[in-house]
Amino acid sequence: MSPMPMPVVSRRLRFFKALRNILLWCGVVAAFHFIFAYVSENEPFLHAFLALFTWRYLRLIGNIIGFYYYRPAIPLSNRLRYIPSRDVTVVIPTVDPNDKNFTECVESVAFNRPAKIVVVTVGQSLHTVAQAKVNALRYRFRDTQFVVDHSNVANKRHQIAKGISKAATPIITFIDDTAVWGPNMLQSILYAFEEDPHVGLVGTNKWVRRVSGLSPWARIWNVLGATYLIRHNFEIRATNAIDGGIFVVSGRTYAMRAELCKDPEFLAGYTNEMFFFGLLGPLNPDDDNYNTRFAVRRGWKIKIQYTPESEMITTIGVTNGMSKFLSQCCRWARTTWRSNVCSLITDRSIWAEQWWCIYAVYLTSLTNFALIIDPLLITLAAMAPALPNVITLPCLVGWILFTKVIKVFPYYRMHPQDLWTFPAYVGFAYFHSLIKFWALVTFWDCAWSGRKLEDVNKQAANPQSIELRNLSPPTDNAVASSNGHTNGHTNDLCQQHSGHSSSGSAVTPGQQQQLW
C-alpha cells in the first residue's frame, strides 16, 4: 500500500490563518466589552463580574455544544484500506514485565490481532523476563508477530523510539503497560484513518476501573482518579468536535501514521526535547504533548475516536492512593504549564489551526484556579448593587456546583453507590488549584513519579544488583488483580464497566467481544 501524502502547510498560509483567528477573538472581546458596558451602565463590580463569569464559563457552554455535536469516525465502505492484521504494529514500552498486568495488557492487544506487537523494556535481564512472558502468548496468537527488544535506560521516549524502528506497517499504535483494550479497539481506531487521509494522530476515550473491596479512604482516591480521566474525556471530545484541536492525545493509547512518527525530525526532537527556551531538559515525561504539537505543526489532523469499542481501561488512585495520585497530579500539572506555554509562545502552530482551543484550552489553562476565581465571582456578585443578592448568590452557587457535576456525571450515573464521594471530589477540585500553583513554581522538575526508574537503570547497568521482583512498587492494576481481576481476564473489566460483577472466570474471545 502506498503511503498517504503528507499535508503541506505553507508559512504564509499559516500566518494569515493565525491573523484571522487573532482578529476573530479581538472582535469577540470587543463585542463582549460593549455589551457588558451597556448592561452594567459602567458599574465596575457588575462589569467585572460579567467579564470574569464569561471568561470562565463561555468555554464550558461551548464545550457542552461540542460534546453533543461530536461524531465518531465510521467506515465509509465495506472495502477497508486498513486492517489490523496487515497494517498495524503495536508498541508497548515497559519497565516491569514481572507485573501481572503487563501480561494482561499484551494479551488484550493480541486479541485485536495486529500484524506485530513490539515490547521494549530496559536492560538484558528485563529483556529475558519480557521474552518469557511473551513466549507464553505466541502459540495462542499465531497470526501476530511478537518482537521483544530493550533500551539501555529507563526512558519511555527512548523505548518508544526503538519500538518505532521495528515497525514496517503504515499505522503504529502505542499503549502503556498498565492499560487494557477491548477486542475491537484497533479496528475502531483505524476508522479514523479511513475516514480522512489527512488524519495523522488518533486518540481514544479512557475509563478508570472501579476496584472492589476498598476502604472508604481508598475509595475516595480511586474515584478521584476516575473523575480525573472522565473530565479529560469531556474536554477532548468537545474541543476536537469544534475545531479539531485537543489539549493532548493521551499517551496511554494512541495511533500515528508511520510517516509521521518515523520522520527524522520527529524522532530527533522526541528523544531529546528541551524546554524553557532550550535551557532545561531533556524531558522524559510530556511525550504525548510532544506528539500532539508535532502533528499540528506538520499539518496533520487529530481525531478523537470516542466509542465503546475504542475505550481504554486503566486504574488510578489505588496503590499508595493519596501519595501516588498527588505526585501524579503534580507531574501532570507541570506538563500543562510546560506544554501549553510552549504551544502559545514557542511552537505557535495552534494560533493558526485551533481557533477555539486558543481560548478554551491554552489561554484559560493559565488562569484556571477555582480556589481564586469562584470566591472572586461570588464576591463581585455580592458587591454589585444592581444584582439582588437574595436571588443572585444562591443561583450562582448552584451554577458553580452544576459545572462541577456535568463533566463527571457519567461516572456517578454508572456507580451511584459512590455519590457519597462527591463532596471529596468538589473539595479536591479546589485543592487542585494549590497543586497547580506548586507545579508552576516547580515547573523545572521533570521527574517521572510512580516507578523506581533509578533502580531499573541500575539493574540494566548491573543485572545482578537488584532482584527483578522489586523493580517497582505494586501498580494500581496489580491491586485490581488482587481484587478479583485476574491476569488475562480482559472480559472481567468489560463486565465491570458494563455494570456487571466480575466473577473472575475465563471466557472465550468470542464472549469477550460480545461484552465489549
PDB file of N, CA and C in Angstrom, residues 284-343:
ATOM      1  N   ASN A 284      11.802  13.439  29.913  1.00  0.00           N
ATOM      2  CA  ASN A 284      11.326  12.064  29.817  1.00  0.00           C
ATOM      3  C   ASN A 284       9.803  12.054  29.764  1.00  0.00           C
ATOM      4  N   PRO A 285       9.087  12.729  30.683  1.00  0.00           N
ATOM      5  CA  PRO A 285       7.629  12.821  30.548  1.00  0.00           C
ATOM      6  C   PRO A 285       7.249  13.803  29.441  1.00  0.00           C
ATOM      7  N   ASP A 286       5.962  14.096  29.348  1.00  0.00           N
ATOM      8  CA  ASP A 286       5.410  15.041  28.362  1.00  0.00           C
ATOM      9  C   ASP A 286       5.502  14.513  26.938  1.00  0.00           C
ATOM     10  N   ASP A 287       5.750  13.214  26.765  1.00  0.00           N
ATOM     11  CA  ASP A 287       5.901  12.673  25.414  1.00  0.00           C
ATOM     12  C   ASP A 287       4.633  12.813  24.594  1.00  0.00           C
ATOM     13  N   ASP A 288       3.467  12.640  25.243  1.00  0.00           N
ATOM     14  CA  ASP A 288       2.215  12.750  24.495  1.00  0.00           C
ATOM     15  C   ASP A 288       1.959  14.185  24.038  1.00  0.00           C
ATOM     16  N   ASN A 289       2.373  15.158  24.830  1.00  0.00           N
ATOM     17  CA  ASN A 289       2.237  16.555  24.404  1.00  0.00           C
ATOM     18  C   ASN A 289       3.132  16.856  23.207  1.00  0.00           C
ATOM     19  N   TYR A 290       4.318  16.277  23.208  1.00  0.00           N
ATOM     20  CA  TYR A 290       5.210  16.453  22.056  1.00  0.00           C
ATOM     21  C   TYR A 290       4.559  15.891  20.791  1.00  0.00           C
ATOM     22  N   ASN A 291       3.980  14.691  20.896  1.00  0.00           N
ATOM     23  CA  ASN A 291       3.304  14.093  19.742  1.00  0.00           C
ATOM     24  C   ASN A 291       2.222  15.016  19.198  1.00  0.00           C
ATOM     25  N   THR A 292       1.422  15.562  20.107  1.00  0.00           N
ATOM     26  CA  THR A 292       0.301  16.409  19.703  1.00  0.00           C
ATOM     27  C   THR A 292       0.789  17.670  19.006  1.00  0.00           C
ATOM     28  N   ARG A 293       1.766  18.332  19.599  1.00  0.00           N
ATOM     29  CA  ARG A 293       2.281  19.566  18.995  1.00  0.00           C
ATOM     30  C   ARG A 293       2.924  19.296  17.633  1.00  0.00           C
ATOM     31  N   PHE A 294       3.673  18.206  17.525  1.00  0.00           N
ATOM     32  CA  PHE A 294       4.363  17.916  16.269  1.00  0.00           C
ATOM     33  C   PHE A 294       3.364  17.644  15.153  1.00  0.00           C
ATOM     34  N   ALA A 295       2.304  16.896  15.458  1.00  0.00           N
ATOM     35  CA  ALA A 295       1.290  16.606  14.439  1.00  0.00           C
ATOM     36  C   ALA A 295       0.640  17.890  13.944  1.00  0.00           C
ATOM     37  N   VAL A 296       0.311  18.796  14.867  1.00  0.00           N
ATOM     38  CA  VAL A 296      -0.304  20.067  14.473  1.00  0.00           C
ATOM     39  C   VAL A 296       0.674  20.891  13.647  1.00  0.00           C
ATOM     40  N   ARG A 297       1.919  20.940  14.067  1.00  0.00           N
ATOM     41  CA  ARG A 297       2.917  21.743  13.363  1.00  0.00           C
ATOM     42  C   ARG A 297       3.140  21.239  11.943  1.00  0.00           C
ATOM     43  N   ARG A 298       3.051  19.928  11.741  1.00  0.00           N
ATOM     44  CA  ARG A 298       3.251  19.362  10.417  1.00  0.00           C
ATOM     45  C   ARG A 298       1.974  19.371   9.564  1.00  0.00           C
ATOM     46  N   GLY A 299       0.886  19.874  10.093  1.00  0.00           N
ATOM     47  CA  GLY A 299      -0.332  19.997   9.303  1.00  0.00           C
ATOM     48  C   GLY A 299      -1.231  18.784   9.305  1.00  0.00           C
ATOM     49  N   TRP A 300      -0.940  17.784  10.139  1.00  0.00           N
ATOM     50  CA  TRP A 300      -1.799  16.610  10.236  1.00  0.00           C
ATOM     51  C   TRP A 300      -3.006  16.919  11.113  1.00  0.00           C
ATOM     52  N   LYS A 301      -4.128  16.310  10.793  1.00  0.00           N
ATOM     53  CA  LYS A 301      -5.317  16.431  11.624  1.00  0.00           C
ATOM     54  C   LYS A 301      -5.243  15.436  12.776  1.00  0.00           C
ATOM     55  N   ILE A 302      -5.945  15.774  13.844  1.00  0.00           N
ATOM     56  CA  ILE A 302      -6.048  14.902  15.012  1.00  0.00           C
ATOM     57  C   ILE A 302      -7.503  14.500  15.172  1.00  0.00           C
ATOM     58  N   LYS A 303      -7.741  13.232  15.430  1.00  0.00           N
ATOM     59  CA  LYS A 303      -9.102  12.737  15.622  1.00  0.00           C
ATOM     60  C   LYS A 303      -9.197  11.966  16.930  1.00  0.00           C
ATOM     61  N   ILE A 304     -10.215  12.285  17.701  1.00  0.00           N
ATOM     62  CA  ILE A 304     -10.542  11.505  18.891  1.00  0.00           C
ATOM     63  C   ILE A 304     -11.637  10.523  18.519  1.00  0.00           C
ATOM     64  N   GLN A 305     -11.345   9.249  18.662  1.00  0.00           N
ATOM     65  CA  GLN A 305     -12.342   8.213  18.402  1.00  0.00           C
ATOM     66  C   GLN A 305     -12.966   7.842  19.740  1.00  0.00           C
ATOM     67  N   TYR A 306     -14.177   8.329  19.958  1.00  0.00           N
ATOM     68  CA  TYR A 306     -14.858   8.203  21.254  1.00  0.00           C
ATOM     69  C   TYR A 306     -16.044   7.263  21.080  1.00  0.00           C
ATOM     70  N   THR A 307     -15.816   5.976  21.282  1.00  0.00           N
ATOM     71  CA  THR A 307     -16.857   4.964  21.141  1.00  0.00           C
ATOM     72  C   THR A 307     -16.661   3.904  22.221  1.00  0.00           C
ATOM     73  N   PRO A 308     -17.667   3.063  22.467  1.00  0.00           N
ATOM     74  CA  PRO A 308     -17.462   1.964  23.418  1.00  0.00           C
ATOM     75  C   PRO A 308     -16.335   1.029  22.988  1.00  0.00           C
ATOM     76  N   GLU A 309     -16.179   0.816  21.677  1.00  0.00           N
ATOM     77  CA  GLU A 309     -15.138  -0.090  21.194  1.00  0.00           C
ATOM     78  C   GLU A 309     -13.736   0.486  21.378  1.00  0.00           C
ATOM     79  N   SER A 310     -13.622   1.809  21.337  1.00  0.00           N
ATOM     80  CA  SER A 310     -12.295   2.433  21.422  1.00  0.00           C
ATOM     81  C   SER A 310     -11.932   2.839  22.844  1.00  0.00           C
ATOM     82  N   GLU A 311     -12.643   2.344  23.814  1.00  0.00           N
ATOM     83  CA  GLU A 311     -12.395   2.732  25.197  1.00  0.00           C
ATOM     84  C   GLU A 311     -11.238   1.942  25.801  1.00  0.00           C
ATOM     85  N   MET A 312     -10.286   2.667  26.352  1.00  0.00           N
ATOM     86  CA  MET A 312      -9.144   2.083  27.039  1.00  0.00           C
ATOM     87  C   MET A 312      -9.416   2.103  28.539  1.00  0.00           C
ATOM     88  N   ILE A 313      -9.075   1.018  29.223  1.00  0.00           N
ATOM     89  CA  ILE A 313      -9.334   0.910  30.658  1.00  0.00           C
ATOM     90  C   ILE A 313      -8.010   0.857  31.413  1.00  0.00           C
ATOM     91  N   THR A 314      -7.943   1.608  32.507  1.00  0.00           N
ATOM     92  CA  THR A 314      -6.759   1.592  33.357  1.00  0.00           C
ATOM     93  C   THR A 314      -7.207   1.742  34.802  1.00  0.00           C
ATOM     94  N   THR A 315      -6.250   1.830  35.713  1.00  0.00           N
ATOM     95  CA  THR A 315      -6.550   2.007  37.131  1.00  0.00           C
ATOM     96  C   THR A 315      -5.702   3.140  37.675  1.00  0.00           C
ATOM     97  N   ILE A 316      -6.340   4.042  38.414  1.00  0.00           N
ATOM     98  CA  ILE A 316      -5.642   5.184  39.007  1.00  0.00           C
ATOM     99  C   ILE A 316      -6.137   5.355  40.436  1.00  0.00           C
ATOM    100  N   GLY A 317      -5.241   5.778  41.315  1.00  0.00           N
ATOM    101  CA  GLY A 317      -5.633   6.182  42.651  1.00  0.00           C
ATOM    102  C   GLY A 317      -5.874   5.061  43.623  1.00  0.00           C
ATOM    103  N   VAL A 318      -5.221   3.907  43.428  1.00  0.00           N
ATOM    104  CA  VAL A 318      -5.450   2.775  44.329  1.00  0.00           C
ATOM    105  C   VAL A 318      -4.194   2.481  45.142  1.00  0.00           C
ATOM    106  N   THR A 319      -3.125   2.027  44.488  1.00  0.00           N
ATOM    107  CA  THR A 319      -1.887   1.735  45.202  1.00  0.00           C
ATOM    108  C   THR A 319      -1.273   3.019  45.741  1.00  0.00           C
ATOM    109  N   ASN A 320      -0.978   3.035  47.050  1.00  0.00           N
ATOM    110  CA  ASN A 320      -0.446   4.254  47.684  1.00  0.00           C
ATOM    111  C   ASN A 320      -1.300   5.457  47.294  1.00  0.00           C
ATOM    112  N   GLY A 321      -2.624   5.259  47.410  1.00  0.00           N
ATOM    113  CA  GLY A 321      -3.613   6.167  46.850  1.00  0.00           C
ATOM    114  C   GLY A 321      -3.287   7.633  46.902  1.00  0.00           C
ATOM    115  N   MET A 322      -3.208   8.211  48.102  1.00  0.00           N
ATOM    116  CA  MET A 322      -3.046   9.651  48.204  1.00  0.00           C
ATOM    117  C   MET A 322      -1.682  10.100  47.698  1.00  0.00           C
ATOM    118  N   SER A 323      -0.609   9.502  48.203  1.00  0.00           N
ATOM    119  CA  SER A 323       0.728   9.991  47.861  1.00  0.00           C
ATOM    120  C   SER A 323       1.026   9.825  46.377  1.00  0.00           C
ATOM    121  N   LYS A 324       0.681   8.675  45.826  1.00  0.00           N
ATOM    122  CA  LYS A 324       0.983   8.447  44.413  1.00  0.00           C
ATOM    123  C   LYS A 324       0.120   9.325  43.518  1.00  0.00           C
ATOM    124  N   PHE A 325      -1.174   9.431  43.831  1.00  0.00           N
ATOM    125  CA  PHE A 325      -2.060  10.224  42.980  1.00  0.00           C
ATOM    126  C   PHE A 325      -1.680  11.697  43.018  1.00  0.00           C
ATOM    127  N   LEU A 326      -1.345  12.209  44.200  1.00  0.00           N
ATOM    128  CA  LEU A 326      -0.954  13.616  44.288  1.00  0.00           C
ATOM    129  C   LEU A 326       0.341  13.882  43.522  1.00  0.00           C
ATOM    130  N   SER A 327       1.285  12.941  43.593  1.00  0.00           N
ATOM    131  CA  SER A 327       2.522  13.135  42.831  1.00  0.00           C
ATOM    132  C   SER A 327       2.248  13.083  41.336  1.00  0.00           C
ATOM    133  N   GLN A 328       1.305  12.225  40.928  1.00  0.00           N
ATOM    134  CA  GLN A 328       0.921  12.192  39.516  1.00  0.00           C
ATOM    135  C   GLN A 328       0.264  13.504  39.102  1.00  0.00           C
ATOM    136  N   CYS A 329      -0.605  14.034  39.958  1.00  0.00           N
ATOM    137  CA  CYS A 329      -1.269  15.301  39.642  1.00  0.00           C
ATOM    138  C   CYS A 329      -0.251  16.426  39.496  1.00  0.00           C
ATOM    139  N   CYS A 330       0.765  16.429  40.350  1.00  0.00           N
ATOM    140  CA  CYS A 330       1.825  17.441  40.218  1.00  0.00           C
ATOM    141  C   CYS A 330       2.557  17.292  38.895  1.00  0.00           C
ATOM    142  N   ARG A 331       2.856  16.058  38.527  1.00  0.00           N
ATOM    143  CA  ARG A 331       3.557  15.838  37.252  1.00  0.00           C
ATOM    144  C   ARG A 331       2.695  16.281  36.077  1.00  0.00           C
ATOM    145  N   TRP A 332       1.408  15.935  36.107  1.00  0.00           N
ATOM    146  CA  TRP A 332       0.513  16.334  35.018  1.00  0.00           C
ATOM    147  C   TRP A 332       0.358  17.852  34.957  1.00  0.00           C
ATOM    148  N   ALA A 333       0.293  18.491  36.130  1.00  0.00           N
ATOM    149  CA  ALA A 333       0.146  19.949  36.150  1.00  0.00           C
ATOM    150  C   ALA A 333       1.408  20.634  35.628  1.00  0.00           C
ATOM    151  N   ARG A 334       2.575  20.101  35.977  1.00  0.00           N
ATOM    152  CA  ARG A 334       3.816  20.665  35.425  1.00  0.00           C
ATOM    153  C   ARG A 334       3.839  20.517  33.901  1.00  0.00           C
ATOM    154  N   THR A 335       3.366  19.382  33.431  1.00  0.00           N
ATOM    155  CA  THR A 335       3.289  19.184  31.986  1.00  0.00           C
ATOM    156  C   THR A 335       2.410  20.241  31.339  1.00  0.00           C
ATOM    157  N   THR A 336       1.280  20.559  31.981  1.00  0.00           N
ATOM    158  CA  THR A 336       0.372  21.569  31.431  1.00  0.00           C
ATOM    159  C   THR A 336       1.071  22.913  31.302  1.00  0.00           C
ATOM    160  N   TRP A 337       1.782  23.332  32.337  1.00  0.00           N
ATOM    161  CA  TRP A 337       2.498  24.607  32.273  1.00  0.00           C
ATOM    162  C   TRP A 337       3.550  24.584  31.175  1.00  0.00           C
ATOM    163  N   ARG A 338       4.344  23.527  31.128  1.00  0.00           N
ATOM    164  CA  ARG A 338       5.420  23.472  30.136  1.00  0.00           C
ATOM    165  C   ARG A 338       4.871  23.427  28.714  1.00  0.00           C
ATOM    166  N   SER A 339       3.900  22.542  28.497  1.00  0.00           N
ATOM    167  CA  SER A 339       3.448  22.302  27.129  1.00  0.00           C
ATOM    168  C   SER A 339       2.565  23.420  26.603  1.00  0.00           C
ATOM    169  N   ASN A 340       1.631  23.913  27.417  1.00  0.00           N
ATOM    170  CA  ASN A 340       0.721  24.943  26.926  1.00  0.00           C
ATOM    171  C   ASN A 340       1.440  26.254  26.644  1.00  0.00           C
ATOM    172  N   VAL A 341       2.395  26.602  27.491  1.00  0.00           N
ATOM    173  CA  VAL A 341       3.180  27.810  27.223  1.00  0.00           C
ATOM    174  C   VAL A 341       4.009  27.621  25.958  1.00  0.00           C
ATOM    175  N   CYS A 342       4.541  26.417  25.768  1.00  0.00           N
ATOM    176  CA  CYS A 342       5.284  26.123  24.544  1.00  0.00           C
ATOM    177  C   CYS A 342       4.386  26.266  23.319  1.00  0.00           C
ATOM    178  N   SER A 343       3.166  25.752  23.391  1.00  0.00           N
ATOM    179  CA  SER A 343       2.243  25.844  22.257  1.00  0.00           C
ATOM    180  C   SER A 343       1.908  27.283  21.920  1.00  0.00           C
TER     181      SER A 343
END
